[in-house]
XYZ file of C-alpha atoms in Angstrom:
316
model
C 80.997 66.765 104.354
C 79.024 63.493 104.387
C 78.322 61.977 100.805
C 74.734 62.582 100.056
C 72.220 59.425 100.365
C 71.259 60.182 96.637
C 74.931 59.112 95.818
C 74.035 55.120 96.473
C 70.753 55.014 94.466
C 69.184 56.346 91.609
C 66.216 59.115 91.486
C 65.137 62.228 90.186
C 67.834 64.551 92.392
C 70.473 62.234 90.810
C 69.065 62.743 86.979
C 68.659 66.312 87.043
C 72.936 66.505 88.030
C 73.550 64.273 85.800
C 75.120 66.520 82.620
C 76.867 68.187 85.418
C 78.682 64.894 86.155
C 79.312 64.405 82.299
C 81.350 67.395 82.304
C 83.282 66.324 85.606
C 84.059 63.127 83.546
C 84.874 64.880 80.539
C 87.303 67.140 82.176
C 89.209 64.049 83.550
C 89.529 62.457 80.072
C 90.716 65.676 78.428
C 93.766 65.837 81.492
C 94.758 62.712 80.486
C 94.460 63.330 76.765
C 96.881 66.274 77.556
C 99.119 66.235 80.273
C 102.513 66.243 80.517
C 104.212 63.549 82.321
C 107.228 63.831 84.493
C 109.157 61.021 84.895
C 111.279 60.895 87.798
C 113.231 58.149 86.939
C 111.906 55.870 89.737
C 109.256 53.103 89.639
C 106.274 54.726 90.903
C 102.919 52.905 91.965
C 99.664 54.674 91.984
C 97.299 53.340 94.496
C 93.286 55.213 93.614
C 90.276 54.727 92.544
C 87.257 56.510 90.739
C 84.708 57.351 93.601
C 84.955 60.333 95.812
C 84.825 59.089 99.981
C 86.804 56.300 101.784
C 87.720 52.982 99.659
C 90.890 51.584 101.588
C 93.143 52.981 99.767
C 95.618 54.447 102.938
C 95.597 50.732 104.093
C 96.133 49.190 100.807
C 98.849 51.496 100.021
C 100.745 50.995 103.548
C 100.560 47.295 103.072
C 102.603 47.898 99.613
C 104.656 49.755 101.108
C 105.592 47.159 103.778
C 105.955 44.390 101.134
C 108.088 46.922 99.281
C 110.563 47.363 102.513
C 110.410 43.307 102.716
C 112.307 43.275 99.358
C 114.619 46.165 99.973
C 112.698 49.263 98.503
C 113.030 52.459 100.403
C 109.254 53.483 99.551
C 108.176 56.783 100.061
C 104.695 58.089 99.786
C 103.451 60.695 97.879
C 100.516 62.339 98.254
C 98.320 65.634 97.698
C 97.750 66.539 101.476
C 94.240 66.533 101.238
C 92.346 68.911 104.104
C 95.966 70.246 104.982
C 97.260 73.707 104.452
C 100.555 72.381 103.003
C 101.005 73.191 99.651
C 104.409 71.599 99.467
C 106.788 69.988 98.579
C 107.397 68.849 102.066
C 108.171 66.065 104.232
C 105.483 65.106 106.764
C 106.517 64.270 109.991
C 104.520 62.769 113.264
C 105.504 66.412 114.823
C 103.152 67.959 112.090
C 99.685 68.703 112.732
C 96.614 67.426 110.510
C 95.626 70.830 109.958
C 98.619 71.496 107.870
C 99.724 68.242 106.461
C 96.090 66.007 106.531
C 94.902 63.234 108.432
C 96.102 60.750 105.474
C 99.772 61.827 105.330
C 100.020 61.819 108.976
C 98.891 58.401 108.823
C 101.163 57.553 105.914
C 103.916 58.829 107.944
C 103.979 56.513 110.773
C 104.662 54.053 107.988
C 106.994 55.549 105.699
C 108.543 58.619 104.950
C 105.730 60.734 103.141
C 106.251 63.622 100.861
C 103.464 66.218 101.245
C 103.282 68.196 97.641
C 100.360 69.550 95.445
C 102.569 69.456 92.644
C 103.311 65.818 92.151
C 106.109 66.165 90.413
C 107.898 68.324 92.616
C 107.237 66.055 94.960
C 108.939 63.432 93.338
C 111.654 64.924 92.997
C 112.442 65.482 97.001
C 111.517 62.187 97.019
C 114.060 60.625 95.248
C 116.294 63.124 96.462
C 115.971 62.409 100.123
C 117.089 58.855 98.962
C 113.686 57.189 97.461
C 114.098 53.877 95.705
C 109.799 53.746 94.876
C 107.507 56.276 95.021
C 104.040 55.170 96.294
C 101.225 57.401 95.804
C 98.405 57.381 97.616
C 95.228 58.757 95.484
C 96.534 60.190 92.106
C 94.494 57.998 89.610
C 92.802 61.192 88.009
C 96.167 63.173 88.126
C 98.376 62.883 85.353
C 101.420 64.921 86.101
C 103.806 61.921 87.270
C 104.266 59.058 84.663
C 103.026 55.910 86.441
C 104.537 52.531 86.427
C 102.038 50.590 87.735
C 98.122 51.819 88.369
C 95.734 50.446 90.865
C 92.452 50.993 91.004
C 90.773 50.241 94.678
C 87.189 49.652 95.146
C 84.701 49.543 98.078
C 83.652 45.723 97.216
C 80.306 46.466 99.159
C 79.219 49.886 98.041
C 81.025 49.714 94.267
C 80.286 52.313 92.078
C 77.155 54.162 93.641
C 74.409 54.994 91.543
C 76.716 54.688 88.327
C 76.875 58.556 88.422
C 79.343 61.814 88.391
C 80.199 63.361 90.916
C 78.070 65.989 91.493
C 75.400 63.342 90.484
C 77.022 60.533 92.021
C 80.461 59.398 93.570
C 82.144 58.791 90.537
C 85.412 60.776 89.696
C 84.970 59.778 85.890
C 82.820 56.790 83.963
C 83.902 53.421 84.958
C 85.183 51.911 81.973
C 87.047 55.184 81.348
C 89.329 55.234 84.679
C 89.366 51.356 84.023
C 91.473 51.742 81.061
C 94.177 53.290 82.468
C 94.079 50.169 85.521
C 96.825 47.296 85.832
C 94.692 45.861 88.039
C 91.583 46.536 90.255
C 91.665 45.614 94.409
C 88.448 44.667 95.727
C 88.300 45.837 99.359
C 86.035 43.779 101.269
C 82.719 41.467 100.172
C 81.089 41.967 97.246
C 81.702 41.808 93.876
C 81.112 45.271 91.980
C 80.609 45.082 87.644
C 83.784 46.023 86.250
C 82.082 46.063 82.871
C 84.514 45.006 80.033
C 87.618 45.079 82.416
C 89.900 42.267 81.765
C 93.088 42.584 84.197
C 94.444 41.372 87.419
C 90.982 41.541 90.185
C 92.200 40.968 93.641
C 91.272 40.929 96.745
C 91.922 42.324 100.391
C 90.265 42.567 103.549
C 90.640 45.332 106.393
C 91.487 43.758 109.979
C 91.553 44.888 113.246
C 94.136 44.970 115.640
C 92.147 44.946 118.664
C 93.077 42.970 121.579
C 93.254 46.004 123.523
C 89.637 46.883 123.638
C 88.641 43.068 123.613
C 85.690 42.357 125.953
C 86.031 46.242 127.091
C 82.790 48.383 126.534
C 83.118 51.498 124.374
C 81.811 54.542 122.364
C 82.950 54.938 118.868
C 83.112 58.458 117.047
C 84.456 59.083 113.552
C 84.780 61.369 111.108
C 85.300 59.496 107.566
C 83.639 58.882 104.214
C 82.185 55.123 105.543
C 81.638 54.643 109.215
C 79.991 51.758 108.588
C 83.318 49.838 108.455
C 84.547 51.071 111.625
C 81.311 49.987 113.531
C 82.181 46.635 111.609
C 85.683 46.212 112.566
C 85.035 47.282 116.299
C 82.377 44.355 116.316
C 84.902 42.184 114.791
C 87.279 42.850 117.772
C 85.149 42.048 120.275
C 84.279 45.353 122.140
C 80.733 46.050 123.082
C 79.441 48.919 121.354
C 77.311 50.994 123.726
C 76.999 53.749 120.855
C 78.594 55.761 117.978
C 78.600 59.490 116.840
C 79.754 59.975 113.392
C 81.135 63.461 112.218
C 82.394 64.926 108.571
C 85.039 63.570 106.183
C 88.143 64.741 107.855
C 86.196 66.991 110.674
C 88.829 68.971 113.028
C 87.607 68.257 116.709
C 87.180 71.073 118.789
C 87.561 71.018 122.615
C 83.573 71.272 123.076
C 83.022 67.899 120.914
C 85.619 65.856 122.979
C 84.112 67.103 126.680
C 80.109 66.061 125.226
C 81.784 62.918 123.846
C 83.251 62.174 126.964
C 79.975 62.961 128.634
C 78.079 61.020 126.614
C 80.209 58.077 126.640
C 80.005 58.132 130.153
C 81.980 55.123 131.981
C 82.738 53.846 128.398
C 86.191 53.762 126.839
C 86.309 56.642 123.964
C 87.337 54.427 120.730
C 87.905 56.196 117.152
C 90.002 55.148 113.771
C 93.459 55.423 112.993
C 92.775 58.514 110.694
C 90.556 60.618 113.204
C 93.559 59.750 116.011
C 95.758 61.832 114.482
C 93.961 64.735 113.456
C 93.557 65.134 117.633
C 96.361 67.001 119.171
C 98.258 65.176 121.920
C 96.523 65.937 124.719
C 93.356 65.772 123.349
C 94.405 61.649 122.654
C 94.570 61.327 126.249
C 91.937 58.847 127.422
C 90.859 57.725 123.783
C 92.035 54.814 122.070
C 92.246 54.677 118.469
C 91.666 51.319 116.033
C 94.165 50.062 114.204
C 93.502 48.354 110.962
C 95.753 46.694 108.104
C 95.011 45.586 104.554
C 95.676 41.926 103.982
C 95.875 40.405 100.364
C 93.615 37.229 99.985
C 96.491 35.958 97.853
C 99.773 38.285 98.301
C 101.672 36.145 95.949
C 99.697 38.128 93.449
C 100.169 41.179 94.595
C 104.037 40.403 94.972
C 104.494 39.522 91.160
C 102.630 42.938 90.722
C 105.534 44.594 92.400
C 108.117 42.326 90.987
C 106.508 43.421 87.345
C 108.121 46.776 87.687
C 110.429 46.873 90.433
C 111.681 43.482 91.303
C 114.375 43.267 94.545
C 116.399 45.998 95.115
């Protein structure tokens, strides 16, 4: 489902949620006060962050995973399956379907081997036993069941932290400074410079770009069914397609055959145009006439990011 509008602002809907939201928090810090880590004897990066909805994190974490491979890691990513019926552990393949493995770790997977598991530590273990060097997983800040080399936290630069509260209240997963004290360092994605409060680690920054020469100067329709939109409207304008009009759908929405024919309709004479994650949740013949986005994460200063990576890993 779409976040609610009362997520970016504060009012009296938000307020009256609010303890709810407390608890949510509360819950988090009690996991971490209590959980049992596994440690699977492998460096293993966390790439999350503390809002519910889309804050580059897929990106972020394939980029790491490519600099990883540049200094002879075997990365593979781990990762919950969310929206799949997978429980797991399992290895995600381009043959799977989105339905049982997710949008994300299909996407993952046409990076990197990706390890589909609810239990994370189970799915470290195939991991490392299908020959993983680094484990790279993509959400996981609020679970606690894999011991974590190196945490980090990635932010929407332009929409931050909401209204400040809880989910249900708010987008928040848990308070701020709270999720920030388990950070080695917070990745701005985009413009915009959120509060991080008291946080005094590594801040950097990356931006999302387009790889779209092919629908350069060509007229399209874009659809999508993700937590921010917004940034694929962006990045289509960015690429130089003209944008004759959009229809936006739920988080992770499974398209039925009805939805493509009226979006085809509708689009009329104009090329059909979605992301990278909404591509893959279509089965192959419904891909046929629509061309997907593709978008990578790119460090203002990778040199940063690199000693990161060297901090715990170094060359293999």
């Amino acid at each position: 489902m779409r976040a609610p509008d009362f997520w970016q602002r504060r009012g009296l809907g938000a307020a009256l949620l609010a303890p709810l939201g407390w608890l949510y928090g509360a819950s988090v810090a009690f996991k971490a006060s209590h959980a049992k880590h596994f440690d699977p004897r492998l460096p293993v990066i966390c790439v999350g962050n503390l809002t519910a909805g889309g804050s580059g994190k897929t990106p972020i974490a394939i980029t790491i995973a490519e600099l990883l491979r540049a200094r002879g890691h075997q990365p593979y990513f781990l990762t919950r399956g969310y929206g799949g019926s997978e429980r797991g552990p399992a290895l995600a393949t381009r043959g799977h379907s989105a339905a049982v493995m997710g949008d994300e770790a299909l996407l993952l997977a046409r990076a990197a081997p990706t390890i589909v598991s609810r239990d994370r530590a189970a799915g470290a273990r195939l991991a490392k036993d299908k020959g993983a060097t680094i484990l790279v997983m993509d959400d996981g800040h609020q679970n606690f069941s894999v011991a974590k080399s190196l945490s980090l936290v990635v932010v929407d630069a332009e929409t931050g932290f909401g209204n400040g509260y809880q989910i249900p209240a708010g987008p928040l997963r848990e308070p701020v400074a709270q999720g920030l004290a388990r950070a080695d360092a917070v990745i701005f994605v985009g413009d915009g410079s959120p509060d991080l409060g008291e946080y005094k680690g590594p801040v950097l920054r990356a931006h999302l770009q387009a790889e779209g020469e092919s629908i350069k100067g060509k007229t399209v329709f874009a659809f999508a069914g993700i937590g921010r939109p917004e940034k694929f409207l962006a990045s289509l304008q960015e690429s130089g397609a003209h944008l004759t009009g959009s229809c936006f759908f739920p988080d992770h929405h499974p398209y039925t055959e009805d939805e493509l024919i009226q979006l085809r309709a509708v689009a009329g004479e104009a090329m059909l145009v979605t992301t990278q994650k909404d591509f893959v949740r279509l089965t192959p013949a419904q891909r046929e006439g629509i061309r997907m986005l593709k978008v990578a994460a790119v460090f203002d200063d990778a040199a940063v990011m690199e000693r990161l990576l060297d901090s715990i890993a170094g060359k293999a």
